[in-house]
Each structure stands twice: as structure tokens, then as C-alpha cells.
Coordinates of C-alpha atoms and ligand atoms in Angstrom, one line a residue:
X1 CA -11.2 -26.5 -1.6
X2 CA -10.5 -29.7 -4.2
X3 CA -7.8 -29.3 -5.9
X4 CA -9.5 -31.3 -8.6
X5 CA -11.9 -28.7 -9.4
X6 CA -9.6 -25.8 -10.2
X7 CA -10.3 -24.1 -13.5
X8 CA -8.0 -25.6 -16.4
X9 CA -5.4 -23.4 -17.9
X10 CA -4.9 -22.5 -21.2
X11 CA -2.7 -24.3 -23.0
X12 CA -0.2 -21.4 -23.7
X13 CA 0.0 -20.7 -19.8
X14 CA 0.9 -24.3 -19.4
X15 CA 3.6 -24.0 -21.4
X16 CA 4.9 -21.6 -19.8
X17 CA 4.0 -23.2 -16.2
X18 CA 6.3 -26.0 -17.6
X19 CA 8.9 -24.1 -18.4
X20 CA 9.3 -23.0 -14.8
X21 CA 9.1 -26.5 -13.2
X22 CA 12.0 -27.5 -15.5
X23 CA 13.7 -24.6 -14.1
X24 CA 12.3 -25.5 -10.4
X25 CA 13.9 -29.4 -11.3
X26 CA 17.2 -27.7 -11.9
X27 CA 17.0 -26.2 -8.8
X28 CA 16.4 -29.2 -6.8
X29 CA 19.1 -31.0 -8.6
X30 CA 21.7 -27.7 -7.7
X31 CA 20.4 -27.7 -4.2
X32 CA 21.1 -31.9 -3.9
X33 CA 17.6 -33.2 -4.4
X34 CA 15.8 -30.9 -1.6
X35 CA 14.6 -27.2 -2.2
X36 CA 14.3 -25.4 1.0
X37 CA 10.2 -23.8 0.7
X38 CA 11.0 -20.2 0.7
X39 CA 13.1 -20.7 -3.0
X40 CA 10.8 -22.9 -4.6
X41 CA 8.1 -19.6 -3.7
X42 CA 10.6 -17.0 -4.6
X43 CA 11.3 -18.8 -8.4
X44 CA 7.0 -20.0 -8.4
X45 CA 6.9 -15.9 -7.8
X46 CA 9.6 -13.8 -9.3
X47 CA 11.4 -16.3 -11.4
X48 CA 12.7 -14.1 -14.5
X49 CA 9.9 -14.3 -17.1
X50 CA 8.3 -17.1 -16.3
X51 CA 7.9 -16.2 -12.3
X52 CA 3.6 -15.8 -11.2
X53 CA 4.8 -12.2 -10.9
X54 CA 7.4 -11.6 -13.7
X55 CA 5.6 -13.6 -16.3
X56 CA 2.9 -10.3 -17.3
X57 CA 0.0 -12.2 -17.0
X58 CA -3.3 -10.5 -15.5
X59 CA -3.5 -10.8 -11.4
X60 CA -5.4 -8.1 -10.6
X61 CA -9.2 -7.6 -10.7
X62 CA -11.9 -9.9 -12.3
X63 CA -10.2 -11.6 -15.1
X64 CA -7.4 -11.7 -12.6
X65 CA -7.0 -14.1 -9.2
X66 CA -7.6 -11.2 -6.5
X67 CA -8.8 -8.0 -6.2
X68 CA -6.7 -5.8 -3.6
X69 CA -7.7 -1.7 -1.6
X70 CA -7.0 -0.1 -4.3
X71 CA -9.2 -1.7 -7.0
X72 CA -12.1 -1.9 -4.5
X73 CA -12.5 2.0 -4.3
X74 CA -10.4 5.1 -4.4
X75 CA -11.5 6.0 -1.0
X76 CA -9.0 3.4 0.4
X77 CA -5.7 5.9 -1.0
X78 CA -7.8 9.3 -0.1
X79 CA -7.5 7.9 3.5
X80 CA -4.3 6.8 3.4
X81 CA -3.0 9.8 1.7
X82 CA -3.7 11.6 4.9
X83 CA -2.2 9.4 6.8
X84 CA 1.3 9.6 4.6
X85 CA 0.7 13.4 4.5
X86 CA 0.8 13.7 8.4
X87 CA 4.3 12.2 8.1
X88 CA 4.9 14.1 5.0
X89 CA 4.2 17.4 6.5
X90 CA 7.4 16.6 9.0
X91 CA 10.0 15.7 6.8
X92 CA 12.1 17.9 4.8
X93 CA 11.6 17.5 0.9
X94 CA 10.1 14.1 1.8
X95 CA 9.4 11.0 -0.9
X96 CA 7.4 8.4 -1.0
X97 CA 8.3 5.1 -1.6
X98 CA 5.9 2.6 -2.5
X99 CA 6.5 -1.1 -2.8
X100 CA 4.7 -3.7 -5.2
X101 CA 2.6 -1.1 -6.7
X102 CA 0.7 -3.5 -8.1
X103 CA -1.4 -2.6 -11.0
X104 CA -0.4 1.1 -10.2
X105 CA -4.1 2.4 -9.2
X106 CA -3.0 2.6 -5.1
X107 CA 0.0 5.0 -7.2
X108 CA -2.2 6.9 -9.2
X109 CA -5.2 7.7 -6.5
X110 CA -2.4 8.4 -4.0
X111 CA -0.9 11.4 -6.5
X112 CA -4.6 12.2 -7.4
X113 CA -5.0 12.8 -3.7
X114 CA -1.5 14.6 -3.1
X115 CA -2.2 17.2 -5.6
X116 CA -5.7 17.9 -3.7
X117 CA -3.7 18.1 -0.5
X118 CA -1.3 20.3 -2.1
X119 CA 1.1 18.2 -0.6
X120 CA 3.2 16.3 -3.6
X121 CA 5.8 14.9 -2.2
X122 CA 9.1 15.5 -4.0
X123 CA 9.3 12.5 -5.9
X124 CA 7.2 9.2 -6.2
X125 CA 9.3 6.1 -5.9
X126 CA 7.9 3.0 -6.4
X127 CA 10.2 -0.7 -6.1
X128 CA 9.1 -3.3 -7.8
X129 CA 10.2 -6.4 -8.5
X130 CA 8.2 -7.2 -11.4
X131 CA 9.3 -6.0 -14.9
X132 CA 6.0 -6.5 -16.7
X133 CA 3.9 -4.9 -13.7
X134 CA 6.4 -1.8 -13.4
X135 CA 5.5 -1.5 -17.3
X136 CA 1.4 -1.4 -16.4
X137 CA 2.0 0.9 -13.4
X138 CA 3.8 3.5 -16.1
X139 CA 0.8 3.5 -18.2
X140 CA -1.8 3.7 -15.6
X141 CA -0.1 6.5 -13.5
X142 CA 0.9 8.8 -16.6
X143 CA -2.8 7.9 -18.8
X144 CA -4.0 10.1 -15.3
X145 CA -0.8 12.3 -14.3
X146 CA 0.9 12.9 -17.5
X147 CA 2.2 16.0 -16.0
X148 CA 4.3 14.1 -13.2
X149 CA 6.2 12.0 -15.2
X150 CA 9.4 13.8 -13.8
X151 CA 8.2 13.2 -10.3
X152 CA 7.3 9.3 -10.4
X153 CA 10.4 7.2 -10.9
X154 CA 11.3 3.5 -10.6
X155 CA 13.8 2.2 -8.5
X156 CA 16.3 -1.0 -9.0
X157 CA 17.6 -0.7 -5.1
X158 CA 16.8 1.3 -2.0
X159 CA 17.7 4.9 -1.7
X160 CA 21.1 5.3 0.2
X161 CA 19.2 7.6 2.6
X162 CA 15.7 9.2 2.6
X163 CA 13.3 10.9 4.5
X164 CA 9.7 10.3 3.4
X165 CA 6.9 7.7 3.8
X166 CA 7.0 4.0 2.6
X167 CA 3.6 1.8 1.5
X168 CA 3.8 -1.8 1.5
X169 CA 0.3 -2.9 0.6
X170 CA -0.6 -6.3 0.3
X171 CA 3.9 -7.0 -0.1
X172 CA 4.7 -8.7 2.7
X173 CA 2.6 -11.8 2.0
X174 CA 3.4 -12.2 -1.6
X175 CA 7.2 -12.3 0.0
X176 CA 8.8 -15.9 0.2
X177 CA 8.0 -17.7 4.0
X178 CA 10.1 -20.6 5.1
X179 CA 8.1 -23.3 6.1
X180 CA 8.4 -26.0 9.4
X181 CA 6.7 -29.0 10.0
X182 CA 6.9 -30.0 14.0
X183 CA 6.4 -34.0 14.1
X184 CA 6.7 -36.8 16.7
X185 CA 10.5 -36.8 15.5
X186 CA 11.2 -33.1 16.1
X187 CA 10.9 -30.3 13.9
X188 CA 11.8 -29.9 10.1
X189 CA 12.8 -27.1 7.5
X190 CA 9.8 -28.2 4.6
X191 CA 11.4 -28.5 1.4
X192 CA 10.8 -29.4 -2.0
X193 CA 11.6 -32.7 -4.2
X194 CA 11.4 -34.0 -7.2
X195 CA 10.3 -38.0 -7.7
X196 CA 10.4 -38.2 -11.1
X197 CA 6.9 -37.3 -12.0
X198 CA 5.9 -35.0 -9.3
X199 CA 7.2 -32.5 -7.0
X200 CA 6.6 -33.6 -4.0
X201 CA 7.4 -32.3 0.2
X202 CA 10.2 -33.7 2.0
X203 CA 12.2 -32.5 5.0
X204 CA 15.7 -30.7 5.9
X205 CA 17.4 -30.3 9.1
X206 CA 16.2 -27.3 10.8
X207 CA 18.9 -24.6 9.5
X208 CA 20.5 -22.6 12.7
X209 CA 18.3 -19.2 11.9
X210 CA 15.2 -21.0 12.4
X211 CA 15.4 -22.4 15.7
X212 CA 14.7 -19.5 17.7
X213 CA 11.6 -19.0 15.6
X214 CA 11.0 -22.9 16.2
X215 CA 11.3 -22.5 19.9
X216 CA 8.9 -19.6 19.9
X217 CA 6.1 -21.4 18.3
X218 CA 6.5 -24.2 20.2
X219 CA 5.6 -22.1 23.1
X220 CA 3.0 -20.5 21.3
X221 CA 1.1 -23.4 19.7
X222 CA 1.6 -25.4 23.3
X223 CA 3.6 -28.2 21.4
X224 CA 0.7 -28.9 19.3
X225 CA 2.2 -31.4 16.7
X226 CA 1.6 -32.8 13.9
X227 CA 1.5 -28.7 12.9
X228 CA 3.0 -26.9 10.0
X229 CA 3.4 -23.1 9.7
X230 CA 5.5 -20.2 8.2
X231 CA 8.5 -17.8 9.2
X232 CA 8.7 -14.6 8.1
X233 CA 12.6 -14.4 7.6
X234 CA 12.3 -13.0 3.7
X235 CA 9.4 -9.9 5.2
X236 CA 11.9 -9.4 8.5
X237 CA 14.9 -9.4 6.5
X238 CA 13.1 -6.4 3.9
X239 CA 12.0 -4.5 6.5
X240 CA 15.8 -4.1 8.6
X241 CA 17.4 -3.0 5.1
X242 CA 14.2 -0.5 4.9
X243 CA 15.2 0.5 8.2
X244 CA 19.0 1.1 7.8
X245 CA 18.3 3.6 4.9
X246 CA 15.3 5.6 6.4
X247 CA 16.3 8.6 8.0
X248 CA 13.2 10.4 8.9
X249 CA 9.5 9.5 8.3
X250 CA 6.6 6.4 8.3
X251 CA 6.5 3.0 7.2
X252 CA 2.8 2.0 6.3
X253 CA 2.3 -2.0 6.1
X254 CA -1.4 -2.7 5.3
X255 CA -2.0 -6.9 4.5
X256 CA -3.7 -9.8 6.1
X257 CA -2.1 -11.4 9.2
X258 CA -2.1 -11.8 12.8
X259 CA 0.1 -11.1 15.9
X260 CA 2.3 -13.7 16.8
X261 CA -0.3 -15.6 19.3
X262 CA -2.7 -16.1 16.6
X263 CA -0.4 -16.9 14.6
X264 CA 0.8 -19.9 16.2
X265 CA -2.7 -20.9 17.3
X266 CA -2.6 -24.8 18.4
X267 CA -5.7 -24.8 16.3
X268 CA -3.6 -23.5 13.3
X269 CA -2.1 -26.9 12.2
X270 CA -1.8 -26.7 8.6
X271 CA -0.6 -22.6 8.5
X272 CA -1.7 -19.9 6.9
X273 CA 0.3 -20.8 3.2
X274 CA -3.2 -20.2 0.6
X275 CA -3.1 -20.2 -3.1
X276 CA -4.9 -18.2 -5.5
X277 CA -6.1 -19.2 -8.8
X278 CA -8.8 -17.4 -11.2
X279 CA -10.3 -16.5 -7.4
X280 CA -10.3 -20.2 -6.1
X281 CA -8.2 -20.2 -3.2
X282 CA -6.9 -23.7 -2.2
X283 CA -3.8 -24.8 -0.2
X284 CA -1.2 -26.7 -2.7
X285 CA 1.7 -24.8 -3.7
X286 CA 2.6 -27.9 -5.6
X287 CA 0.9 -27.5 -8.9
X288 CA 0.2 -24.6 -11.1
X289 CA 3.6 -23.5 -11.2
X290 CA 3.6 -20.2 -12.0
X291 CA 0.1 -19.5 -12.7
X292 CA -1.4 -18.7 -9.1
X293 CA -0.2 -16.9 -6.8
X294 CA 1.2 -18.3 -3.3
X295 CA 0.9 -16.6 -0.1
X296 CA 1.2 -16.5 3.3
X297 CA -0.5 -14.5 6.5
X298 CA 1.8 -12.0 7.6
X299 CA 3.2 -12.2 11.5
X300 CA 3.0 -8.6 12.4
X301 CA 4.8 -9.5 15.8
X302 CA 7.9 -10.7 13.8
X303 CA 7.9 -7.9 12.2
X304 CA 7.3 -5.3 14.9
X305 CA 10.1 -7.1 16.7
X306 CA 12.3 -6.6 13.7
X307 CA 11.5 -3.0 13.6
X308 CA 12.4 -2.3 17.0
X309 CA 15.5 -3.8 17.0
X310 CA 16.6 -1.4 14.0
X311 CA 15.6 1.7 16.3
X312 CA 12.0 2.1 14.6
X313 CA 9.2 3.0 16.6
X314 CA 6.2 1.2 16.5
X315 CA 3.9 3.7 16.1
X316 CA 0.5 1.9 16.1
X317 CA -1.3 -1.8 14.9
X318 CA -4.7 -1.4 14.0
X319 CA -7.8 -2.9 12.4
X320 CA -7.9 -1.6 7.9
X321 CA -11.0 -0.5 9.2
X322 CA -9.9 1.8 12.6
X323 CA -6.8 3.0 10.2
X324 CA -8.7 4.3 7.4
X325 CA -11.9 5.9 9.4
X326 CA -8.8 7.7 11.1
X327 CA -7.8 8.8 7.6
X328 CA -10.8 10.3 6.8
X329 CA -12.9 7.5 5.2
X330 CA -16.2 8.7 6.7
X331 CA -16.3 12.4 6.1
X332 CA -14.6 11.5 2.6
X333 CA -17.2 9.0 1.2
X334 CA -20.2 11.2 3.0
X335 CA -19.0 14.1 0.6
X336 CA -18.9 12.6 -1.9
X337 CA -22.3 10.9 -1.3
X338 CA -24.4 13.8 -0.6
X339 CA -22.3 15.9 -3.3
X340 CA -24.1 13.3 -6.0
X341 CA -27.7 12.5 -7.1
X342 CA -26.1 9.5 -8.8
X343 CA -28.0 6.4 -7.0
X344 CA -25.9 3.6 -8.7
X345 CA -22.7 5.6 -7.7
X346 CA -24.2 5.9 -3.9
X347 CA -24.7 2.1 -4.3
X348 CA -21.2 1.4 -5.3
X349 CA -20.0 3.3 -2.6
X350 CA -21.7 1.4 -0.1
X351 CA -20.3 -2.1 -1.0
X352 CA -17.2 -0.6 -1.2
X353 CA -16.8 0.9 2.3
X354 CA -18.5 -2.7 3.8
X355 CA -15.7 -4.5 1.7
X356 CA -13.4 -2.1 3.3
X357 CA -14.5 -1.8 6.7
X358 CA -16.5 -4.6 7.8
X359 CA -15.0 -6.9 10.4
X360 CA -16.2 -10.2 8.2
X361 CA -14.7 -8.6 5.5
X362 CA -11.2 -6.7 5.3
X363 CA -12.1 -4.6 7.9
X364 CA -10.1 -6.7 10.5
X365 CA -8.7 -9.1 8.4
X366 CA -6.2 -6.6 7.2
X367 CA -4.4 -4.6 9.4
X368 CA -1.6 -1.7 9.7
X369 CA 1.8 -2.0 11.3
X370 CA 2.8 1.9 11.7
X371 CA 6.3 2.5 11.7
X372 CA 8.4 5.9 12.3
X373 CA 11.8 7.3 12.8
X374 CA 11.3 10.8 14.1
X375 CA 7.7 11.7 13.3
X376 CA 4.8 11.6 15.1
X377 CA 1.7 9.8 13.2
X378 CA -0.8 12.5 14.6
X379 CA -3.7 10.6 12.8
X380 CA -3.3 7.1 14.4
X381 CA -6.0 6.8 16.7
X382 CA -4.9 5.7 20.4
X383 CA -8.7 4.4 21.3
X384 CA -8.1 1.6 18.5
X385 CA -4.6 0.7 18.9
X386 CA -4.2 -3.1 19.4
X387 CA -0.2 -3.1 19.6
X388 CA -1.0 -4.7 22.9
X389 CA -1.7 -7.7 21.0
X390 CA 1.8 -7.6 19.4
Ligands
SAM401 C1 -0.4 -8.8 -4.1 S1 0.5 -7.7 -5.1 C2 -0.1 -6.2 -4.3 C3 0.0 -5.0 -5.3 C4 -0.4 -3.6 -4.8 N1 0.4 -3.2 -3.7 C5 -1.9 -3.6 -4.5 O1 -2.2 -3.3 -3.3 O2 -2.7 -3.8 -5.4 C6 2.2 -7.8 -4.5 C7 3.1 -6.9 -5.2 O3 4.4 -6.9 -4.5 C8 5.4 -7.0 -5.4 N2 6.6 -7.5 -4.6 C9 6.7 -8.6 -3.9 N3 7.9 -8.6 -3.2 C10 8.5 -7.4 -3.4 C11 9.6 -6.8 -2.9 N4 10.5 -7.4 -2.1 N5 9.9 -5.6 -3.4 C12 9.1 -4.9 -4.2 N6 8.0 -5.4 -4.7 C13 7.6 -6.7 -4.3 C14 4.9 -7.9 -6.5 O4 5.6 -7.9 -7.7 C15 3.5 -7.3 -6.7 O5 3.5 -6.1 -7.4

């Protein structure tokens, strides 16, 4: 999409979006004039009050940019919960732990569903990295669950050690990429400059913890080059301190991505690296500082790599749409459909689950890395598993 036809902010929101490129500018000065990618996205993202994420401005929904599961329909956490009670159900005094809850409704369906289980874990932790959205998650769980306020806490680190089940939805590609750029001169770390009146991209010598990743795509994208793409060093680096503290139980990561030979498709020259904006996606990360959110695709291979080498099992990789009819989503929404006369509900319903499940939709487009240290995730089903693809 044009850049040029982006909905103008508000002035207020551009004065804060300048505020964060003067802190960007500092940044490139302290870093020598060239701001490796993956920090200009982690200060665009989480910068301390000003940050697309920190700055408490509304993401989520229509007046947001996107609209993620959770907010599409309920029935997305009543099939999850089954999954996470499988796990649940083999732990002793097992948690939760969500990440990036978001706007807090994945959090509050999830309980809603627990206490219908009768299976409440023993406490709900959720880590965030946003103060402003760990502030709209408190009143959206409690306004439902005012009676668990005991049992939902926030966390500032990882547990030390924990048996339970952890959600990452839609996490892993809000979470910093590194970015290379293969050219007829070799292959670059993408960074960020400053010329005065613009930011601008420049290149840095490929730092030593890229160049395996570098040699893989290579491979992958059959020397394709001119070709830019992303590296998931920020998502793999999460997940092995995840894995040093989980004792016992599942990791659930639900977003958009691809194993790493789609990934690196030769076709795939310009990455997967999309902005969001008042729901106009575009691909400059360059502008709006602050205001839309940056993301990339998320390399389930990288990741599943990472997990075995910290002594997780890889469990299952399949289609949103495979994972949650194995939760339940079928029987679930037919329940509640014949249980109603209420045609517009019925109606709603139905968009939801296509939204959910169909291929063109996020039925395949999103998919789920199952993780597990001594579990068994009874509800994965084998018949859809694509970790053959990983
Ligand atoms: C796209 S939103 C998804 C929110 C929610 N999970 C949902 O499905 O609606 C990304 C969320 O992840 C949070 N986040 C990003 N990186 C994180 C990290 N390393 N630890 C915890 N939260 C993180 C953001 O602040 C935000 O709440």
C-alpha cells in the first residue's frame, strides 16, 4: 500500500511520535550513527511511555489497528482452554502463564472457561511488558472475575521454576527481528540512520550471531539476492529463558508465520516486516514512530530448533484451524447454536468461526508450535500435524 495515503494522526499523537524519534536520534548518535533494526523496533515498540506498546494508546479492536482470537469470538479461549487443561490436569498445582495479554479478553474468557472446567489453575500469571496494557487487562479481568483477584497476578520476571501451561498469542511477532539485506557485495546487518531530516536504512557488518542464520537462508532462498528478511534472535532468545525455568507442562505459541522453507522463499525478497496503522497495513517502519505497530512473521522452525536444544519436546505444529477444532470448537459453537433462537447471535457466530477457521482467513495463516516438558498434549491431533514441515 502508499504510504502517502495513510490516515493522518492527530496532532497530540504526533507529539508524542516526536518525542520518540528524538529519543530514536539519541540512540543513533550513542550507537555511532547506525542503529542495528532490532533496537530501533524494540524503542518504536516498548520505549518507556512513548513506545507503540507503552504509550496507552488504543491497539486493539475497531478504533484500534488490529483485531486479534480473542476479540473475534470467545470460542477461540473455550478451545484453547482444553487444550491448556489437558496439560493442566498433569501437573501438580499447575499455573498459567500468559504473555502479552493484550487487552486482557484471551485472560478473562480463558478463567471464564477454567471455572466451567472446574479446573482453575492455581494462580493466573500473566507478563507483560506494557504498563498501560497490564492496567486495561486489571479492569477487564476483575469487571468479569472480581472474585479471582487473589488468583490473577502480574509478573515483572519469570518464575524461578513452575509447572503449568504458558500462552503466547500473537507475542512472538510483536518481538524485535533483526534484519539482513543479501546484495551483490555480500550480506548486511540493516540498520538505522539519521541524515538530518529523515531516518533513513543503512548497513552494518554482519555481527558474528548472525551468520549462521545468514548461511541458512542462503541455502534456503537459493542465493536469491537482492533479498531482505528477518531473524528471530529476540523470539529464540525468550523462548530458551522460558525453557530453563519450566519444570513440567505446555508452551502454547499461536501467531502468523511459516516454517523455515517458506520462510526464506526466493520469492520472499522484501521479508515479511508489515506495519499496522488504523488497519492499513504497509511496509515502512520508517515513519509513524510510535503510532503503528511493527511486525514480523514468526519462523516457527527457529524456534522449534530453539526448543529442542533446551530439552523441550515439540509436541505438535498445526494449522489455528486443526488446533482449535481439536479443542473443541465444533461441538462448542454447535451448543451454543442450537441452545439459542437468537438469529443475529447464530449469524455472529458464523463469521466468527470462518474468521477463525478458514484457510484464506486465520485458519492457516496462524498456526501453533506445541511445546512440553513431561506432559503429553492428549488433544493435539496426529492426522493434522505438519511438524514435518518444520
Ligand atoms: C499483538 S499484541 C497481542 C495481545 C494478546 N495476546 C492478544 O492475543 O490479543 C502483543 C502483546 O505482547 C506484548 N509483548 C511483546 N513482547 C513481550 C514480551 N517479551 N513479554 C511479554 N509481553 C510482550 C505486548 O505488550 C502486547 O500486549
Amino acid at each position: 500500500m502508499n504510504e502517502s495515503i495513510l490516515p493522518a494522526p492527530e496532532p497530540a499523537d504526533l507529539a508524542v511520535s516526536l518525542a520518540l524519534r528524538q529519543r530514536i536520534c539519541s540512540a543513533i548518535d550513542a550507537a555511532n550513527g547506525h542503529l542495528p533494526f532490532s533496537e530501533y523496533m524494540q524503542l518504536c515498540l516498548y520505549s518507556p511511555g512513548l513506545g507503540y506498546y507503552s504509550a496507552g494508546k488504543e491497539k486493539f479492536g475497531a478504533a484500534g489497528d488490529f483485531i486479534t482470537a480473542p476479540d473475534i469470538s470467545p470460542l477461540f479461549a473455550a478451545a484453547l482452554a482444553r487444550h491448556c487443561v489437558d496439560a493442566l490436569q498433569q501437573t501438580e498445582n499447575g499455573i498459567v502463564l500468559e504473555f502479552g495479554a493484550g487487552n486482557g479478553q484471551l485472560a478473562t474468557d480463558l478463567l471464564t472457561q477454567f471455572v466451567e472446567l472446574e479446573c482453575l489453575p492455581s494462580r493466573y500469571c500473566i507478563l507483560e511488558t506494557s504498563p498501560s496494557l497490564a492496567e486495561a487487562q486489571q479492569q477487564t479481568i476483575f469487571a468479569r472475575h472480581p472474585d479471582l483477584t487473589d488468583r490473577v497476578v502480574w509478573l515483572d520476571n519469570l518464575p524461578a521454576a513452575f509447572q503449568g501451561v504458558v500462552i503466547a498469542n500473537e507475542v512472538c511477532d510483536a518481538m524485535p527481528v533483526h534484519r539482513l539485506e543479501f546484495t551483490s557485495q555480500g550480506y548486511f546487518e540493516l540498520a538505522v540512520t539519521d541524515d538530518g531530516d529523515n531516518l533513513r536504512w543503512c548497513h552494518r557488518p554482519l555481527p558474528i550471531q548472525l551468520e549462521a542464520f545468514a548461511e541458512q537462508i542462503q541455502q534456503l532462498n537459493q542465493g536469491t539476492r537482492p533479498y531482505i528478511t528477518e531473524v528471530p534472535l529476540v523470539a529464540s532468545a525468550w523462548l530458551n529463558s522460558l525453557a530453563e525455568t519450566l519444570q513440567q507442562g505446555a508452551v502454547f505459541v499461536i501467531d502468523y508465520g511459516y516454517p523455515a522453507s517458506e520462510y526464506y522463499l526466493p520469492e520472499r525478497v522484501q521479508g515479511t516486516l508489515r506495519c499496522h496503522y488504523q488497519h492499513q497495513a504497509h511496509d515502512n517502519p520508517l515513519i509513524l514512530q510510535g503510532l503503528q505497530d511493527i511486525t514480523a512473521h514468526v519462523n516457527f522452525s527457529a524456534l522449534a530448533e530453539t526448543a529442542l536444544s533446551a530439552d523441550l519436546d515439540v509436541s505438535g505444529f498445526h494449522y489455528q484451524k486443526d488446533f482449535l477444532l481439536a479443542g473443541g470448537l465444533a461441538e462448542l459453537a454447535s451448543e451454543q447454536m442450537t441452545g439459542s433462537q437468537d438469529v443475529f447471535m447464530q449469524m455472529k457466530m458464523a463469521a466468527a468461526l470462518k474468521r477463525l477457521l478458514l484457510p484464506g482467513q486465520m485458519g492457516e495463516s496462524f498456526k501453533v508450535l506445541s511445546l512440553s516438558r513431561n506432559v503429553e498434549l492428549t488433544r493435539l491431533c496426529p492426522m493434522s500435524d505438519k511438524r514435518y514441515l518444520l
